[in-house]
Short mmCIF file of C-alpha atoms in Angstrom, two decimals:
data_model
loop_
_atom_site.label_atom_id
_atom_site.label_comp_id
_atom_site.label_asym_id
_atom_site.label_seq_id
_atom_site.Cartn_x
_atom_site.Cartn_y
_atom_site.Cartn_z
CA MET C 10 0.00 0.00 0.00
CA ARG C 11 1.62 3.28 -1.12
CA ILE C 12 0.97 6.19 1.20
CA PRO C 13 1.11 9.67 -0.38
CA ASN C 14 3.93 12.00 0.70
CA HIS C 15 1.48 14.66 1.91
CA THR C 16 0.15 12.35 4.62
CA THR C 17 1.57 13.70 7.87
CA VAL C 18 -0.33 11.53 10.36
CA LYS C 19 1.93 8.69 11.57
CA GLU C 20 -0.45 7.19 14.10
CA PHE C 21 -4.06 7.39 15.19
CA ILE C 22 -5.57 7.68 18.66
CA LEU C 23 -8.50 5.35 19.30
CA VAL C 24 -10.77 7.41 21.54
CA GLY C 25 -12.89 4.38 22.42
CA PHE C 26 -14.62 4.86 25.75
CA SER C 27 -12.09 7.32 27.22
CA ASN C 28 -14.83 9.96 27.62
CA HIS C 29 -16.15 7.73 30.43
CA PRO C 30 -13.02 7.35 32.63
CA ASN C 31 -14.91 5.88 35.59
CA LEU C 32 -16.16 3.02 33.41
CA GLN C 33 -12.78 1.93 32.02
CA VAL C 34 -12.14 -0.90 34.51
CA PRO C 35 -15.76 -2.17 34.66
CA LEU C 36 -15.90 -2.16 30.84
CA PHE C 37 -12.60 -4.03 30.71
CA LEU C 38 -13.95 -6.74 33.02
CA ILE C 39 -17.23 -7.00 31.08
CA PHE C 40 -15.54 -7.20 27.66
CA LEU C 41 -12.90 -9.61 28.97
CA GLY C 42 -15.67 -11.91 30.19
CA ILE C 43 -17.50 -11.66 26.85
CA TYR C 44 -14.24 -12.34 25.01
CA ALA C 45 -13.55 -15.44 27.11
CA ILE C 46 -17.09 -16.74 26.55
CA THR C 47 -16.80 -16.04 22.80
CA LEU C 48 -13.53 -17.92 22.41
CA THR C 49 -14.64 -20.82 24.62
CA GLY C 50 -18.04 -21.19 22.97
CA ASN C 51 -16.77 -21.03 19.39
CA VAL C 52 -13.83 -23.36 20.09
CA LEU C 53 -16.28 -25.85 21.61
CA ILE C 54 -18.50 -25.60 18.51
CA ILE C 55 -15.48 -26.33 16.28
CA LEU C 56 -14.34 -29.18 18.52
CA VAL C 57 -17.76 -30.82 18.89
CA THR C 58 -18.71 -30.59 15.21
CA SER C 59 -15.28 -31.96 14.22
CA VAL C 60 -15.02 -34.97 16.52
CA ASP C 61 -18.63 -36.14 16.75
CA PRO C 62 -19.61 -38.30 13.74
CA ALA C 63 -23.29 -37.41 14.22
CA LEU C 64 -22.49 -33.81 13.28
CA HIS C 65 -20.55 -34.54 10.09
CA SER C 66 -23.18 -32.98 7.85
CA PRO C 67 -23.17 -29.85 5.65
CA MET C 68 -25.10 -27.79 8.21
CA TYR C 69 -22.48 -28.35 10.89
CA PHE C 70 -19.63 -27.97 8.40
CA PHE C 71 -20.87 -24.42 7.75
CA LEU C 72 -21.43 -23.86 11.47
CA ARG C 73 -17.78 -24.83 12.07
CA ASN C 74 -16.70 -22.26 9.49
CA LEU C 75 -18.91 -19.62 11.09
CA ALA C 76 -17.35 -20.31 14.50
CA SER C 77 -13.87 -19.98 12.98
CA LEU C 78 -14.84 -16.66 11.40
CA GLU C 79 -16.23 -15.36 14.70
CA ILE C 80 -12.95 -16.17 16.47
CA CYS C 81 -10.93 -14.36 13.78
CA PHE C 82 -13.36 -11.43 13.78
CA ASN C 83 -12.99 -11.04 17.55
CA LEU C 84 -9.19 -11.32 17.47
CA VAL C 85 -9.02 -8.35 15.10
CA ILE C 86 -10.88 -5.98 17.44
CA VAL C 87 -11.20 -7.09 21.06
CA PRO C 88 -7.56 -7.53 22.26
CA LYS C 89 -6.61 -3.97 21.20
CA MET C 90 -9.83 -2.64 22.75
CA LEU C 91 -9.05 -4.37 26.05
CA VAL C 92 -5.52 -2.98 26.11
CA ASN C 93 -6.78 0.55 25.42
CA LEU C 94 -9.26 0.33 28.29
CA LEU C 95 -6.35 -0.06 30.74
CA MET C 96 -3.61 2.01 29.06
CA GLU C 97 -3.23 5.77 28.95
CA ASN C 98 -1.61 5.55 25.52
CA LYS C 99 -4.37 4.59 23.08
CA ALA C 100 -2.31 5.06 19.93
CA ILE C 101 -2.32 2.68 16.98
CA SER C 102 0.20 3.03 14.18
CA PHE C 103 -0.84 4.08 10.68
CA ALA C 104 -0.01 0.58 9.38
CA GLY C 105 -1.67 -1.06 12.39
CA CYS C 106 -4.88 0.86 11.78
CA ALA C 107 -4.81 -0.16 8.10
CA ALA C 108 -4.24 -3.81 9.03
CA GLN C 109 -7.08 -3.78 11.58
CA MET C 110 -9.47 -2.25 9.05
CA TYR C 111 -8.36 -4.70 6.34
CA PHE C 112 -9.06 -7.81 8.40
CA PHE C 113 -12.28 -6.33 9.78
CA PHE C 114 -13.55 -5.92 6.21
CA PHE C 115 -12.16 -9.32 5.21
CA PHE C 116 -13.86 -11.33 7.94
CA GLY C 117 -17.01 -9.18 7.91
CA ALA C 118 -17.63 -9.70 4.18
CA ALA C 119 -16.79 -13.39 4.50
CA GLU C 120 -19.36 -13.77 7.29
CA CYS C 121 -22.09 -12.11 5.21
CA CYS C 122 -21.49 -14.56 2.37
CA LEU C 123 -21.17 -17.56 4.67
CA LEU C 124 -24.55 -16.75 6.27
CA ALA C 125 -26.01 -16.75 2.74
CA ALA C 126 -24.40 -20.14 2.04
CA MET C 127 -25.91 -21.50 5.27
CA ALA C 128 -29.34 -20.22 4.22
CA TYR C 129 -28.95 -21.98 0.85
CA ASP C 130 -28.06 -25.20 2.68
CA ARG C 131 -31.26 -24.97 4.74
CA TYR C 132 -33.26 -24.15 1.61
CA VAL C 133 -32.04 -27.31 -0.16
CA ALA C 134 -32.52 -29.47 2.96
CA ILE C 135 -36.14 -28.39 3.49
CA CYS C 136 -37.37 -27.59 -0.01
CA ASN C 137 -35.54 -30.32 -1.92
CA PRO C 138 -34.76 -33.04 0.65
CA LEU C 139 -34.59 -35.98 -1.80
CA HIS C 140 -31.76 -34.37 -3.74
CA TYR C 141 -30.04 -32.82 -0.71
CA PRO C 142 -27.15 -35.36 -0.50
CA ASP C 143 -26.40 -34.91 -4.20
CA ILE C 144 -26.63 -31.10 -4.24
CA MET C 145 -24.84 -30.44 -0.95
CA ASN C 146 -22.06 -32.95 -1.47
CA ARG C 147 -18.59 -32.56 0.03
CA ARG C 148 -17.22 -30.73 -3.01
CA ALA C 149 -20.12 -28.25 -3.11
CA CYS C 150 -19.74 -27.50 0.60
CA PHE C 151 -16.02 -26.79 0.24
CA GLN C 152 -16.67 -24.59 -2.79
CA LEU C 153 -19.33 -22.55 -1.00
CA ALA C 154 -17.21 -22.16 2.12
CA GLY C 155 -14.09 -21.31 0.09
CA ALA C 156 -15.98 -18.72 -1.97
CA SER C 157 -17.33 -17.17 1.24
CA TRP C 158 -13.85 -16.84 2.75
CA PHE C 159 -12.38 -15.49 -0.50
CA SER C 160 -15.18 -12.92 -0.91
CA GLY C 161 -13.61 -10.84 1.84
CA PHE C 162 -10.39 -10.36 -0.15
CA PRO C 163 -11.55 -7.93 -2.88
CA VAL C 164 -13.67 -5.71 -0.63
CA ALA C 165 -10.96 -5.53 2.06
CA THR C 166 -8.20 -4.80 -0.47
CA VAL C 167 -10.09 -2.10 -2.40
CA GLN C 168 -11.64 -0.36 0.62
CA THR C 169 -8.52 -0.31 2.79
CA THR C 170 -6.10 0.66 0.03
CA TRP C 171 -8.37 3.48 -1.10
CA ILE C 172 -8.91 4.91 2.40
CA PHE C 173 -5.25 4.83 3.38
CA SER C 174 -4.18 6.36 0.08
CA LEU C 175 -6.06 9.50 1.08
CA PRO C 176 -4.09 12.30 2.74
CA PHE C 177 -4.32 12.54 6.53
CA CYS C 178 -2.84 15.86 7.57
CA GLY C 179 -4.91 17.08 10.48
CA PRO C 180 -6.54 15.56 13.59
CA ASN C 181 -5.70 11.92 14.27
CA GLN C 182 -8.28 11.01 16.92
CA VAL C 183 -10.57 8.20 15.72
CA ASN C 184 -13.79 8.49 17.72
CA HIS C 185 -14.30 4.75 17.90
CA PHE C 186 -12.86 1.68 19.64
CA PHE C 187 -11.35 0.27 16.42
CA CYS C 188 -10.34 1.51 12.98
CA ASP C 189 -13.67 1.41 11.19
CA SER C 190 -14.04 3.19 7.87
CA PRO C 191 -16.61 5.94 8.72
CA PRO C 192 -14.69 7.49 11.67
CA VAL C 193 -11.30 7.15 9.93
CA LEU C 194 -12.70 8.66 6.74
CA GLU C 195 -13.81 11.73 8.70
CA LEU C 196 -10.13 12.52 9.34
CA ALA C 197 -9.07 12.55 5.69
CA CYS C 198 -8.27 16.02 4.36
CA ALA C 199 -9.60 15.35 0.86
CA ASP C 200 -12.88 14.99 -1.00
CA THR C 201 -14.21 11.51 -0.11
CA SER C 202 -17.44 11.58 -2.15
CA LEU C 203 -16.10 9.17 -4.79
CA PHE C 204 -15.03 6.71 -2.11
CA GLU C 205 -18.45 6.94 -0.45
CA ILE C 206 -20.08 5.90 -3.74
CA GLU C 207 -17.69 2.95 -3.99
CA ALA C 208 -18.30 2.04 -0.34
CA LEU C 209 -22.07 2.07 -0.90
CA THR C 210 -21.59 -0.20 -3.93
CA ALA C 211 -19.50 -2.60 -1.85
CA THR C 212 -22.14 -2.51 0.89
CA VAL C 213 -24.84 -3.46 -1.60
CA LEU C 214 -22.74 -6.31 -3.00
CA PHE C 215 -21.45 -7.77 0.25
CA ILE C 216 -24.22 -6.94 2.73
CA LEU C 217 -27.47 -6.30 0.88
CA PHE C 218 -27.08 -8.92 -1.88
CA PRO C 219 -26.29 -11.82 0.52
CA PHE C 220 -29.14 -10.62 2.73
CA LEU C 221 -31.56 -10.71 -0.22
CA LEU C 222 -30.42 -14.26 -1.00
CA ILE C 223 -31.10 -15.20 2.62
CA LEU C 224 -34.49 -13.49 2.49
CA VAL C 225 -35.51 -15.31 -0.71
CA SER C 226 -34.32 -18.62 0.75
CA TYR C 227 -36.38 -18.15 3.90
CA VAL C 228 -39.48 -17.11 2.00
CA ARG C 229 -39.26 -20.42 0.13
CA ILE C 230 -38.42 -22.31 3.34
CA ILE C 231 -41.35 -20.87 5.31
CA THR C 232 -43.73 -21.48 2.40
CA THR C 233 -42.62 -25.11 2.23
CA ILE C 234 -42.90 -25.59 6.01
CA LEU C 235 -46.44 -24.19 6.10
CA ARG C 236 -47.49 -26.66 3.40
CA MET C 237 -46.32 -29.66 5.42
CA PRO C 238 -49.29 -31.79 6.55
CA SER C 239 -47.72 -32.89 9.83
CA GLU C 240 -47.43 -30.47 12.74
CA GLU C 241 -44.46 -32.46 14.05
CA GLY C 242 -42.80 -32.18 10.62
CA ARG C 243 -43.34 -28.41 10.59
CA ARG C 244 -41.91 -28.04 14.06
CA LYS C 245 -38.84 -30.15 13.26
CA ALA C 246 -38.21 -28.37 9.95
CA PHE C 247 -38.44 -24.93 11.54
CA SER C 248 -36.16 -25.93 14.42
CA THR C 249 -33.36 -26.77 11.96
CA CYS C 250 -33.24 -23.20 10.63
CA SER C 251 -34.48 -21.07 13.54
CA SER C 252 -30.99 -20.67 15.05
CA HIS C 253 -29.55 -19.45 11.77
CA LEU C 254 -32.47 -17.04 11.35
CA VAL C 255 -31.83 -15.53 14.80
CA VAL C 256 -28.10 -15.12 14.03
CA VAL C 257 -28.84 -13.47 10.68
CA THR C 258 -31.29 -11.05 12.32
CA LEU C 259 -28.78 -10.06 15.02
CA PHE C 260 -25.88 -9.59 12.60
CA TYR C 261 -27.64 -7.80 9.76
CA GLY C 262 -29.97 -5.78 11.96
CA THR C 263 -27.07 -3.95 13.59
CA ALA C 264 -24.43 -3.93 10.83
CA SER C 265 -26.81 -2.49 8.23
CA SER C 266 -27.58 0.54 10.43
CA THR C 267 -23.86 1.43 10.33
CA TYR C 268 -22.95 0.78 6.71
CA PHE C 269 -26.16 1.84 4.98
CA ARG C 270 -26.16 5.06 6.98
CA PRO C 271 -22.45 5.94 7.42
CA LYS C 272 -23.29 9.61 8.02
CA SER C 273 -26.33 9.03 10.18
CA SER C 274 -27.45 11.42 12.91
CA TYR C 275 -26.62 8.90 15.67
CA SER C 276 -24.30 10.25 18.35
CA PRO C 277 -20.77 8.74 18.49
CA ASP C 278 -21.68 6.83 21.66
CA ILE C 279 -24.75 5.29 20.00
CA LYS C 280 -22.63 4.30 16.99
CA LYS C 281 -20.15 2.60 19.32
CA LEU C 282 -22.94 0.67 21.03
CA ILE C 283 -24.30 -0.46 17.65
CA SER C 284 -20.81 -1.56 16.60
CA LEU C 285 -20.35 -3.44 19.87
CA SER C 286 -23.47 -5.46 19.12
CA TYR C 287 -22.15 -7.01 15.90
CA THR C 288 -18.41 -7.05 16.68
CA VAL C 289 -18.44 -8.23 20.30
CA VAL C 290 -21.89 -9.38 21.45
CA THR C 291 -23.13 -11.34 18.40
CA PRO C 292 -19.98 -13.54 18.16
CA MET C 293 -20.57 -14.47 21.81
CA LEU C 294 -24.27 -15.23 21.27
CA ASN C 295 -23.85 -17.39 18.17
CA PRO C 296 -22.54 -20.55 19.90
CA ILE C 297 -25.07 -20.05 22.71
CA ILE C 298 -27.94 -19.75 20.22
CA TYR C 299 -26.84 -22.83 18.24
CA SER C 300 -26.24 -24.96 21.33
CA LEU C 301 -29.35 -23.99 23.32
CA ARG C 302 -31.72 -24.33 20.35
CA ASN C 303 -30.21 -27.50 18.88
CA LYS C 304 -30.69 -30.88 20.55
CA GLU C 305 -28.04 -32.53 18.36
CA VAL C 306 -25.38 -30.00 19.38
CA LYS C 307 -26.32 -30.30 23.07
CA SER C 308 -26.16 -34.09 22.92
CA ALA C 309 -22.84 -34.03 21.05
CA LEU C 310 -21.45 -31.50 23.54
CA ARG C 311 -22.37 -33.78 26.45
CA ARG C 312 -20.74 -36.76 24.71
CA THR C 313 -17.58 -34.76 23.97
CA LEU C 314 -17.29 -33.43 27.52
CA THR C 315 -17.81 -36.97 28.87
CA ARG C 316 -14.99 -38.25 26.66
CA LEU C 317 -12.72 -35.38 27.73
CA ARG C 318 -13.38 -36.14 31.43
CA GLY C 319 -12.60 -39.77 30.74
CA CYS C 320 -9.21 -38.81 29.35
#
């Protein structure tokens, strides 16, 4: 990434929650607890779905990928946030800020596409069950997962390179707890209108388009479920996709309010709370949602923990 010579800013200051000094230690303890739960829960999901033969199906293959993404997503943001809550020096280098933004975009776009792949898996399982093993074979699953992970590369590369090629010659305080594009872009001393058009295009492609695919899939899924003659069949079919639907609602409901309205009238504190919901809270809730609402996962978790105690 080539940085123009007229960029004078060498580091940024992540303001974070420093305007609430009395809350620094309590927030550190809260976020540390959430971080520990997130890592533990997602590692358990990966472990259980990997070692238990009963969970070697496409649905749990995608769930394992989602858990891996959530761990990576958290590692990009939370450790630096925790350090800043305890340290007076809240600086992040120019290159460090660019790297944090790059991987945030990378894993965020990948998660959007993976959630769409998971919705497609549920669509095939419920709407076309006889052909499900043929359509969602091992090769198709790896291709969908691989495409989801790779989808983060172009958006992260274009967005980050463009932003950090802009001149930064004035204030360097990022009014956020990580290097997100809207607050960093506010510090650029150049016309950013062209980038905002590109960012909106990327948002449509990597947030709205996957969401529309999910929406279409669930319209077809719900229509199929309602046509089932058996109440038990309807209940069982809905239970297989309800967890994913809750996760999609949590993730998209909060992320869209930030990236479809980058210059919204929300106060900086409200924007930080919204960002916390999809960067910190949702990754913690995902394994809880999937384990509490899924009998197969709960049973497999008990079997795995029993085997671990036996060792």
